[in-house]
Coordinates of C-alpha atoms in Angstrom, one line a residue:
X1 CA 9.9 -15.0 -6.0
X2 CA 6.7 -14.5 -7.9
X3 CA 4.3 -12.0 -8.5
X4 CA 0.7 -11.9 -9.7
X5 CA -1.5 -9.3 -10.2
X6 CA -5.6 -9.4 -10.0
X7 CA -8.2 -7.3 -10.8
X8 CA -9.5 -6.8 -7.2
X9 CA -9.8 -8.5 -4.0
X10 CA -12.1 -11.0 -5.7
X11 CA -9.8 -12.2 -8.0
X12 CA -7.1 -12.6 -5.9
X13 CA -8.4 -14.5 -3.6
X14 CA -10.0 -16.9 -6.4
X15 CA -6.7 -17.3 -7.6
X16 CA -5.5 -18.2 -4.6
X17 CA -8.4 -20.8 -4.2
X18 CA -6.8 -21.9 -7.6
X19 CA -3.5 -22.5 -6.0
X20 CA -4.6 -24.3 -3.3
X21 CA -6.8 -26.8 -5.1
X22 CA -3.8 -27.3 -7.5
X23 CA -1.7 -28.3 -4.6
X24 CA -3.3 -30.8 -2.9
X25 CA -4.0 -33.1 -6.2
X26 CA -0.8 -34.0 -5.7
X27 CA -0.2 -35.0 -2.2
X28 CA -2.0 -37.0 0.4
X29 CA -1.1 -34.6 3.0
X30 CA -1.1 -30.8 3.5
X31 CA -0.3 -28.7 6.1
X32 CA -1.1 -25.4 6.0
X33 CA -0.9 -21.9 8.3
X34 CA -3.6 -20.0 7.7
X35 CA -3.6 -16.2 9.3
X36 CA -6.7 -13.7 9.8
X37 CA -7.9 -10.2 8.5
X38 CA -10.2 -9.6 5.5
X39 CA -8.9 -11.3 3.0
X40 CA -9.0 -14.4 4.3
X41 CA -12.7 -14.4 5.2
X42 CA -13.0 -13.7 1.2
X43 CA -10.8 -16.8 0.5
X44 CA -12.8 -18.6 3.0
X45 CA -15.9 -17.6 1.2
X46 CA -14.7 -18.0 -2.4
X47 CA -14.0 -22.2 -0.9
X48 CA -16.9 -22.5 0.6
X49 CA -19.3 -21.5 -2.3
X50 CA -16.9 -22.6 -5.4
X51 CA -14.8 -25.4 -4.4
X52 CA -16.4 -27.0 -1.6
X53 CA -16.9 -30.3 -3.9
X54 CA -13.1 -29.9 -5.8
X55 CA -10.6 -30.3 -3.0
X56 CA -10.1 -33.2 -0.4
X57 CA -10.7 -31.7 2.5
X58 CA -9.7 -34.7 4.5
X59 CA -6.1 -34.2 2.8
X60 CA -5.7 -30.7 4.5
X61 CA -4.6 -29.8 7.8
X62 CA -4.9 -26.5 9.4
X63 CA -3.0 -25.1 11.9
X64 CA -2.5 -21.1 12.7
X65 CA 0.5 -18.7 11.8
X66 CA -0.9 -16.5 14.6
X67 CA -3.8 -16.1 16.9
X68 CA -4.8 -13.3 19.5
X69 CA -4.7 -14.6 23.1
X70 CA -8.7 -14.9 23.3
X71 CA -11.1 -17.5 23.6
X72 CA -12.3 -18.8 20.2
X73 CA -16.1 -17.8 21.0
X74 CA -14.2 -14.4 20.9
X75 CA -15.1 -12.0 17.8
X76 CA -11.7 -11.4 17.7
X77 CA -10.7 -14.9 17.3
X78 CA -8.9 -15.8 14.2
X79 CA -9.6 -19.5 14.6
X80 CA -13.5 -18.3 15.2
X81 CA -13.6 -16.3 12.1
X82 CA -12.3 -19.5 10.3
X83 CA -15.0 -21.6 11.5
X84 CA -17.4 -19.4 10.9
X85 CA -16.6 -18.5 7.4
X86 CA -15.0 -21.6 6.6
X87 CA -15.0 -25.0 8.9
X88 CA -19.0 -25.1 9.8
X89 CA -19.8 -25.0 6.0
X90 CA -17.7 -28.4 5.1
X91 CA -16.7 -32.0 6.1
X92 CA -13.6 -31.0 7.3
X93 CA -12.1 -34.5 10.0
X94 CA -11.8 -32.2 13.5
X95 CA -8.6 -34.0 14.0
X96 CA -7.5 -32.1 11.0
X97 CA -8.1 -28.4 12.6
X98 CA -5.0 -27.3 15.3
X99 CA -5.6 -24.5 16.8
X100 CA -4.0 -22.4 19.2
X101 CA -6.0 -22.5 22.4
X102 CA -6.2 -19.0 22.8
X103 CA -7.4 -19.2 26.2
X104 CA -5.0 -20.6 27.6
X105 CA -1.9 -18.8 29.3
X106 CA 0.1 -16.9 26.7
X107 CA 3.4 -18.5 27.3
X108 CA 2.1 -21.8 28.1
X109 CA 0.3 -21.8 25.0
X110 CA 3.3 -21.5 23.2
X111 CA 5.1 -23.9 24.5
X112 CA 2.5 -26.7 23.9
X113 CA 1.3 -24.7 20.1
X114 CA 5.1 -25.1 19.4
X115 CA 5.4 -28.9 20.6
X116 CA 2.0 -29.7 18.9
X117 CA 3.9 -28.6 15.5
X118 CA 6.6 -30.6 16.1
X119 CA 5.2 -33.8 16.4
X120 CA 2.6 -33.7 13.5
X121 CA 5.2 -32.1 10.8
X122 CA 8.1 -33.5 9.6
X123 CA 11.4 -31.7 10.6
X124 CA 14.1 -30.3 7.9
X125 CA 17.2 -28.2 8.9
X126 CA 16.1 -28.9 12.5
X127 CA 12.7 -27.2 12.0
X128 CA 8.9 -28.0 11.5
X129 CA 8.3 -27.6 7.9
X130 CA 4.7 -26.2 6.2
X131 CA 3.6 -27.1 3.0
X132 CA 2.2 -23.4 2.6
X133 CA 2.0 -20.8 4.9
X134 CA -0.5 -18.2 4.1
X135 CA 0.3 -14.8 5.6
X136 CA -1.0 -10.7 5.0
X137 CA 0.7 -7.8 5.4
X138 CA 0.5 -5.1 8.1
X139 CA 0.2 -1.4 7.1
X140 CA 3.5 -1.1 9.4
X141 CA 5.0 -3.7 7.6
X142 CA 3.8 -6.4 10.1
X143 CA 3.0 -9.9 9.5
X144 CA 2.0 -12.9 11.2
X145 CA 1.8 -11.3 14.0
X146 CA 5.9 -10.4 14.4
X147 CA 5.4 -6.4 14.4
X148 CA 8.2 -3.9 14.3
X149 CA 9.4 -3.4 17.9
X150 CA 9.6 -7.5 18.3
X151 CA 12.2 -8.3 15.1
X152 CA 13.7 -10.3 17.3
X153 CA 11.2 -13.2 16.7
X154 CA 12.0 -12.9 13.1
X155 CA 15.1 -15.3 13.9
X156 CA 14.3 -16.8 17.2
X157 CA 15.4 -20.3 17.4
X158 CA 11.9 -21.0 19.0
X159 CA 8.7 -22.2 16.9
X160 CA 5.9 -20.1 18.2
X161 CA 6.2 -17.1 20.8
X162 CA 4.7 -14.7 22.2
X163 CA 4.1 -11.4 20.6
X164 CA 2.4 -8.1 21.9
X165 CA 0.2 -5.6 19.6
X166 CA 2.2 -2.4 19.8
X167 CA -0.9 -0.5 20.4
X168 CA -3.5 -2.4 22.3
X169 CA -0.7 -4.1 24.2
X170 CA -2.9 -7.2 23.3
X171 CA -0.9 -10.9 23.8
X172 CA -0.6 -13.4 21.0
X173 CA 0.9 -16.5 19.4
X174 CA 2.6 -16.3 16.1
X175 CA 5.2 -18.4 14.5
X176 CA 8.5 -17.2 14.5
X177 CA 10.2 -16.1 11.5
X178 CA 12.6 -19.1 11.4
X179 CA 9.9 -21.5 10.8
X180 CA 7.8 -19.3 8.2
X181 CA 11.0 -19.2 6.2
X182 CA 11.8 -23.2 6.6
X183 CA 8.7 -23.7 4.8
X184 CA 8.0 -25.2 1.3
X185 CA 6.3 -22.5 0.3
X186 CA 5.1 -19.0 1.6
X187 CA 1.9 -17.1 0.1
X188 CA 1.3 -13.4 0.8
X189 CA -2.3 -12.0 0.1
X190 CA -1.9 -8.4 0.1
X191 CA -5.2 -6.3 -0.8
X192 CA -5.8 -2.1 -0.9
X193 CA -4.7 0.6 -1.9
X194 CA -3.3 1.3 1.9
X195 CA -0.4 -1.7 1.5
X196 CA 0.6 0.0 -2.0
X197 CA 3.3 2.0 -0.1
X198 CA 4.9 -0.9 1.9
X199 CA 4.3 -3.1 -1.0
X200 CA 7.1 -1.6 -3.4
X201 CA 9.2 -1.2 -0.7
X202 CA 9.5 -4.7 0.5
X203 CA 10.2 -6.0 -2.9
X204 CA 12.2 -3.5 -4.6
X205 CA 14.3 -3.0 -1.1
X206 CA 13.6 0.5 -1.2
X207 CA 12.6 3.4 1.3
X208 CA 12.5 2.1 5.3
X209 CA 12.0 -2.0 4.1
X210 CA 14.4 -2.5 6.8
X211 CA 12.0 -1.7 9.5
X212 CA 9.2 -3.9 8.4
X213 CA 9.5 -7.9 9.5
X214 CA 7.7 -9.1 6.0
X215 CA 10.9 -7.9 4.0
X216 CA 12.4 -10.8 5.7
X217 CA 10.2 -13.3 4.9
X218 CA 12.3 -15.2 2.4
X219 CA 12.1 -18.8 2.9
X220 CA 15.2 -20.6 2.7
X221 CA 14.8 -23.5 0.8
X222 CA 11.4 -22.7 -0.7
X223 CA 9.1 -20.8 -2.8
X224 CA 7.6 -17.2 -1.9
X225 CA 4.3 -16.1 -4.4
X226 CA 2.9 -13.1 -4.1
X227 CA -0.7 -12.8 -4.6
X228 CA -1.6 -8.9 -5.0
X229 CA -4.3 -7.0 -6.4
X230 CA -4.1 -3.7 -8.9
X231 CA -4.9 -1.7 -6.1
X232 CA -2.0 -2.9 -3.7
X233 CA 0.1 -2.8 -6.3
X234 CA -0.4 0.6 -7.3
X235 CA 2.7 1.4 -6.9
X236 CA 5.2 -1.2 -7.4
X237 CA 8.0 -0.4 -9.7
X238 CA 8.9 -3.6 -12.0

């Protein structure tokens, strides 16, 4: 595992952005889950207006590590927030972009989001492998979108299923633990003073990590970084 440590949300997602254009120089192909919330629509900023010209778009390929069960003209739509902050500003190939049709019937959806995956990644230990999956975490813990009372999908043999918000009751897809942690490598953004709690917790195993699905993110045969700011990691113990 490995941790770095930014100034503020800025940075870390710039050195993210760093990561990423690093990556794919040295592959013709990259497939990559990308998740929602605020500090992705940084990231997606920080590409658009700084690297738009230094990566190879037509090398990347996006798909979703969750999406909420809404159409994508939705302002609730991760895949719309993507577009809007990051796909309608480049020449990104629209066969590269795979997202979950959040329109469509919840379980159906996941059935045809998990065989999609399946036929355009290539399969180790049985299971779709990512290049990189980027993911946030939850002030309950959460991520993706595998919450607390649904740790079940932290080790279910399927690819994608179908999770419900605990409050809101709201449907959505999300990978399943088994294939975040089959991929090559696994990113956490983590931002605020508000995750700084949960954040020593999960990596020093401490306090209720037990109860929060990212403390089992740990990808089998790959790498896990950690990209955190000061703030989040106000209080980790090293």
């Amino acid at each position: 595992m490995e941790i770095s440590i930014f100034k503020n949300p800025e940075t870390t997602a710039k050195a993210f952005a760093d990561h990423l254009c690093k990556k794919q120089h040295d592959v013709n192909r990259l497939n990559i889950g990308l998740s929602g919330g605020s500090t992705p629509k940084l990231l997606f900023e920080i590409l658009v207006q700084k690297y738009s010209d230094k990566i190879d778009w037509s090398k990347l390929h996006f798909y979703w590590g969750d999406e909420r069960c809404v159409p994508p003209t939705s302002g609730e739509s991760t895949y719309g927030m993507t577009h809007e902050y990051l796909f309608q500003h480049l020449e990104i190939p629209e066969e590269n972009i795979h997202r979950v049709l959040g329109e469509n019937n919840p379980d159906k959806e996941a059935i045809r989001y998990s065989r999609l995956i399946t036929e355009n990644l290539p399969s180790i230990n049985g299971l779709p492998q990512f290049d990189l999956i980027m993911l946030g975490l939850g002030e309950d813990g959460h991520t993706a979108s595998i919450f607390p009372h649904q740790m079940e999908l932290l080790t279910s043999k399927q690819i994608c299923s179908v999770a419900e918000h605990p409050t809101s009751g709201q449907k959505r897809i999300t990978l399943t633990g088994s294939v975040i942690n089959n991929a090559k490598e696994v990113c956490f953004l983590v931002v605020g003073e508000a995750k700084a709690e949960k954040v020593n917790e999960i990596i020093n195993i401490t306090g209720h990590c037990e109860l929060y699905p990212a403390s089992y993110i740990k990808p089998t045969h790959g790498e896990l970084i950690r990209f955190l700011d000061k703030a989040a990691a106000g209080k980790l113990q090293l």
